[in-house]
Coordinates of C-alpha atoms and ligand atoms in Angstrom, one line a residue:
M1 CA 83.4 -56.2 186.7
K2 CA 85.6 -56.3 189.8
I3 CA 84.4 -56.7 193.4
I4 CA 86.3 -55.2 196.2
L5 CA 85.5 -56.6 199.7
T6 CA 85.6 -54.2 202.6
K7 CA 85.3 -55.0 206.3
N8 CA 82.5 -52.5 207.0
Y9 CA 80.7 -49.4 205.9
E10 CA 83.5 -47.1 207.1
Q11 CA 86.1 -48.9 205.1
L12 CA 83.8 -49.0 202.0
S13 CA 83.5 -45.3 202.3
Q14 CA 87.3 -44.8 202.5
V15 CA 88.0 -47.1 199.5
A16 CA 85.3 -45.4 197.4
A17 CA 86.5 -41.9 198.2
Q18 CA 90.1 -42.9 197.2
I19 CA 88.8 -44.2 193.8
I20 CA 87.0 -40.9 193.2
I21 CA 90.0 -38.8 194.3
S22 CA 92.3 -40.9 192.0
Q23 CA 90.0 -40.2 189.1
V24 CA 90.2 -36.4 189.8
S25 CA 94.0 -36.6 190.3
E26 CA 94.4 -38.3 186.9
K27 CA 92.0 -35.9 185.1
N28 CA 91.5 -32.7 187.0
D29 CA 88.5 -31.7 184.8
S30 CA 86.7 -35.0 185.3
V31 CA 82.9 -35.2 184.9
L32 CA 81.7 -37.1 187.9
G33 CA 78.2 -38.8 187.9
L34 CA 77.0 -38.6 191.5
A35 CA 74.3 -40.3 193.4
T36 CA 72.0 -39.7 196.4
G37 CA 70.7 -42.3 199.0
S38 CA 72.2 -43.3 202.3
T39 CA 75.1 -45.4 200.8
P40 CA 77.3 -42.6 199.4
I41 CA 77.0 -40.4 202.4
G42 CA 80.1 -41.9 204.1
T43 CA 82.0 -41.6 200.8
Y44 CA 81.1 -37.9 200.6
K45 CA 82.3 -37.4 204.2
E46 CA 85.6 -39.0 203.3
I47 CA 86.0 -36.9 200.2
I48 CA 85.4 -33.7 202.3
K49 CA 88.1 -34.9 204.8
L50 CA 90.5 -35.4 201.9
Y51 CA 89.6 -32.0 200.4
N52 CA 90.2 -30.4 203.8
D53 CA 93.6 -32.1 203.9
K54 CA 94.3 -30.5 200.5
Q55 CA 94.6 -33.9 198.8
V56 CA 92.2 -33.0 196.0
D57 CA 91.0 -29.9 194.1
F58 CA 87.6 -29.9 192.6
S59 CA 87.8 -26.4 190.9
N60 CA 87.8 -27.9 187.4
V61 CA 85.5 -30.9 188.1
K62 CA 81.9 -31.0 186.9
S63 CA 79.2 -33.2 188.2
V64 CA 75.9 -34.5 187.0
N65 CA 73.5 -36.3 189.3
L66 CA 71.6 -39.4 188.5
D67 CA 68.1 -38.3 189.3
E68 CA 65.8 -35.8 191.0
Y69 CA 62.2 -36.0 192.2
Y70 CA 59.6 -34.6 189.8
G71 CA 57.8 -31.6 191.2
L72 CA 60.1 -30.7 194.1
E73 CA 61.6 -27.2 194.2
K74 CA 65.4 -27.1 194.5
G75 CA 65.1 -25.7 198.0
H76 CA 62.7 -28.5 199.2
E77 CA 64.5 -30.2 202.1
Q78 CA 64.1 -33.6 200.4
S79 CA 65.1 -32.6 196.9
Y80 CA 68.3 -34.2 195.7
F81 CA 69.6 -30.7 195.0
T82 CA 69.4 -30.1 198.7
F83 CA 70.9 -33.5 199.5
M84 CA 73.9 -32.9 197.4
N85 CA 74.5 -29.4 198.8
E86 CA 74.2 -30.5 202.4
N87 CA 76.3 -33.7 202.0
L88 CA 79.0 -32.6 199.6
F89 CA 78.8 -29.5 197.4
K90 CA 78.9 -26.8 200.1
F91 CA 82.0 -28.3 201.6
I92 CA 84.2 -28.5 198.5
N93 CA 85.3 -26.1 195.8
I94 CA 83.3 -27.6 192.9
N95 CA 81.9 -24.9 190.6
E96 CA 79.7 -26.7 188.1
T97 CA 77.1 -29.1 189.2
Y98 CA 74.0 -30.4 187.4
L99 CA 70.8 -32.2 188.4
P100 CA 67.6 -32.7 186.4
D101 CA 65.3 -29.8 187.1
G102 CA 62.4 -31.4 189.0
T103 CA 60.2 -28.3 188.6
N104 CA 60.2 -28.4 184.8
P105 CA 56.7 -29.9 184.0
N106 CA 57.7 -30.5 180.4
S107 CA 59.4 -33.9 180.8
F108 CA 60.3 -34.3 177.2
E109 CA 62.1 -30.9 177.2
E110 CA 63.8 -31.6 180.6
C111 CA 65.1 -35.1 179.5
E112 CA 66.4 -33.7 176.2
N113 CA 68.1 -30.8 178.1
Y114 CA 69.8 -33.2 180.6
E115 CA 71.1 -35.5 177.9
K116 CA 72.5 -32.4 176.0
T117 CA 74.1 -31.2 179.2
I118 CA 75.9 -34.5 179.7
K119 CA 77.0 -34.6 176.0
N120 CA 78.2 -31.0 176.1
L121 CA 80.4 -31.8 179.1
G122 CA 82.0 -34.6 177.1
G123 CA 80.3 -37.5 178.8
I124 CA 80.7 -39.0 182.3
D125 CA 84.1 -40.1 183.4
L126 CA 83.1 -41.9 186.6
Q127 CA 79.5 -42.7 187.6
L128 CA 78.8 -43.5 191.2
L129 CA 75.9 -45.8 191.8
G130 CA 73.9 -47.3 194.7
I131 CA 71.5 -50.2 194.2
G132 CA 67.9 -50.7 195.3
H133 CA 66.6 -53.9 196.8
N134 CA 64.9 -54.6 193.5
G135 CA 68.1 -53.9 191.5
H136 CA 67.2 -50.4 190.5
I137 CA 70.1 -48.1 189.5
G138 CA 69.2 -44.5 189.6
F139 CA 65.4 -44.7 189.4
N140 CA 65.5 -47.3 186.7
E141 CA 63.0 -49.8 188.1
P142 CA 62.7 -53.4 187.0
D143 CA 61.5 -53.9 183.4
T144 CA 63.1 -50.6 182.2
I145 CA 64.3 -51.0 178.6
F146 CA 68.1 -51.1 178.8
S147 CA 68.7 -48.5 176.1
T148 CA 66.7 -45.7 177.7
K149 CA 68.3 -42.3 178.2
T150 CA 67.1 -39.7 180.7
H151 CA 63.4 -40.0 181.3
C152 CA 60.5 -39.4 183.7
V153 CA 59.6 -42.5 185.6
R154 CA 56.7 -43.6 187.8
L155 CA 58.3 -45.0 191.0
K156 CA 57.4 -48.6 192.2
P157 CA 55.6 -48.9 195.5
S158 CA 58.6 -50.6 197.0
T159 CA 60.8 -47.6 196.2
I160 CA 58.2 -45.1 197.5
E161 CA 58.1 -47.2 200.7
A162 CA 61.9 -47.3 201.0
N163 CA 62.1 -43.5 200.6
A164 CA 59.2 -42.7 203.0
R165 CA 61.7 -42.7 205.8
F166 CA 62.9 -39.2 204.6
F167 CA 59.4 -37.7 204.4
E168 CA 56.8 -36.9 207.1
T169 CA 54.3 -39.4 205.6
I170 CA 54.4 -41.8 202.7
D171 CA 51.9 -39.6 200.9
D172 CA 54.5 -36.8 200.8
V173 CA 56.9 -39.0 198.7
P174 CA 56.8 -37.9 195.1
K175 CA 55.5 -40.6 192.8
T176 CA 57.5 -39.7 189.8
A177 CA 61.1 -38.7 189.2
Y178 CA 63.5 -37.7 186.5
T179 CA 66.4 -40.2 186.1
M180 CA 69.3 -40.9 183.8
G181 CA 68.4 -44.0 181.8
I182 CA 70.3 -47.2 181.8
G183 CA 71.7 -46.2 178.4
T184 CA 73.0 -42.9 180.0
I185 CA 74.6 -44.8 182.9
M186 CA 76.2 -47.4 180.6
S187 CA 77.8 -44.6 178.5
A188 CA 79.9 -43.5 181.5
K189 CA 83.6 -44.5 181.0
K190 CA 83.8 -46.0 184.5
I191 CA 81.2 -47.1 187.0
L192 CA 81.6 -47.4 190.8
L193 CA 78.8 -49.3 192.5
L194 CA 78.6 -49.1 196.3
V195 CA 76.7 -51.8 198.3
S196 CA 76.4 -52.0 202.0
G197 CA 74.4 -54.1 204.5
E198 CA 73.0 -57.5 204.7
D199 CA 69.6 -56.4 203.2
K200 CA 71.5 -55.9 199.9
S201 CA 73.2 -59.3 200.0
D202 CA 70.5 -61.0 197.8
I203 CA 70.3 -58.3 195.1
L204 CA 74.1 -58.1 194.9
Y205 CA 74.4 -61.9 194.5
K206 CA 71.7 -61.7 191.8
T207 CA 73.4 -58.8 190.1
V208 CA 76.8 -60.4 189.9
T209 CA 75.9 -64.1 189.3
G210 CA 72.4 -63.9 187.6
Q211 CA 71.3 -63.5 184.1
V212 CA 71.4 -60.1 182.4
R213 CA 67.7 -59.2 182.2
P214 CA 65.5 -56.1 182.5
Q215 CA 63.8 -57.6 185.6
T216 CA 67.1 -56.9 187.4
P217 CA 68.3 -53.5 186.0
S218 CA 71.7 -53.7 187.8
S219 CA 72.5 -56.9 185.9
I220 CA 73.2 -54.8 182.8
L221 CA 76.5 -53.8 184.5
H222 CA 77.9 -57.1 183.2
F223 CA 78.0 -55.5 179.7
H224 CA 80.1 -52.6 180.9
Q225 CA 83.9 -52.8 180.4
N226 CA 84.9 -50.9 183.6
V227 CA 82.8 -51.6 186.7
I228 CA 84.2 -51.6 190.2
I229 CA 81.9 -52.8 193.0
V230 CA 82.9 -51.8 196.5
A231 CA 80.9 -53.8 199.0
D232 CA 81.1 -54.5 202.7
E233 CA 81.2 -58.0 204.3
L234 CA 77.5 -57.9 205.1
A235 CA 76.5 -57.0 201.5
L236 CA 78.8 -59.8 200.3
K237 CA 77.4 -62.4 202.7
K238 CA 75.7 -64.5 200.1
I239 CA 78.6 -64.3 197.6
L240 CA 81.0 -65.2 200.4
D241 CA 78.8 -68.2 201.3
I242 CA 78.3 -69.5 197.7
C243 CA 81.1 -68.2 195.4
P244 CA 83.8 -66.3 197.3
E245 CA 86.3 -67.1 194.5
I246 CA 84.8 -64.3 192.4
I247 CA 85.9 -61.5 194.8
D248 CA 88.9 -59.4 193.7
K249 CA 88.9 -61.0 190.2
N250 CA 87.8 -59.5 186.9
I251 CA 84.6 -61.3 186.1
Ligands
PGA301 P1 70.4 -46.5 199.5 O1 69.6 -46.4 198.2 O2 71.8 -46.1 199.3 O3 69.6 -45.5 200.4 O4 70.2 -47.9 200.1 C1 70.2 -46.9 197.0 C2 69.2 -46.9 195.9 O5 68.0 -47.1 196.2 O6 69.6 -46.7 194.8

């Protein structure tokens, strides 16, 4: 696990985009695991800029997304399918993209299918992650069993509240979602975790310095061999106060 400190969100987005572009330059048919949420939006904007500058070609790249709300049509304005189209896919030349199908009511079948899709693609080369205030990665909420694969999850009230900002009322936020499991995420060859803002400072400190335990799902990343955390100064506030020496080192 290596932490890279950036001055602000803008720089975080530039550094993260460069890491993703390097991955694609090294392996032009990379399988990218992508994420939604507010944190990666800047990274996607930077990727689009680099694509327009002809610095990267996505024609052989495939992507699989972490999660999708259960019950939302692809065309719903808050579906993650729409989010990915509006923030990235429609601006670049990627041809093969996958998200769980939120409209499949048969969750057993959907989860099996999604795991098969990832396997048939040859596994994920680089998985992009954000982190929730409670340490969730994807929609893997606290107390999820670490070995889980793609599954259907009941969202915690705190996650529903955090996502209510995107819906008209909190009652409109879906209460369940399909998500890659922690086992799926941990099978990725590389993981890139992005953390921005002072409100994430506590959970980032806990993730990096605390015990590995299901109550903090993100803590499992300690057991992965190839994790890069790109975080801005605000998100690193507590680490900078207490243990700045761990920044830029392999820990
Ligand atoms: P955010 O969400 O990027 O919108 O903060 C991250 C997450 O909850 O995983």
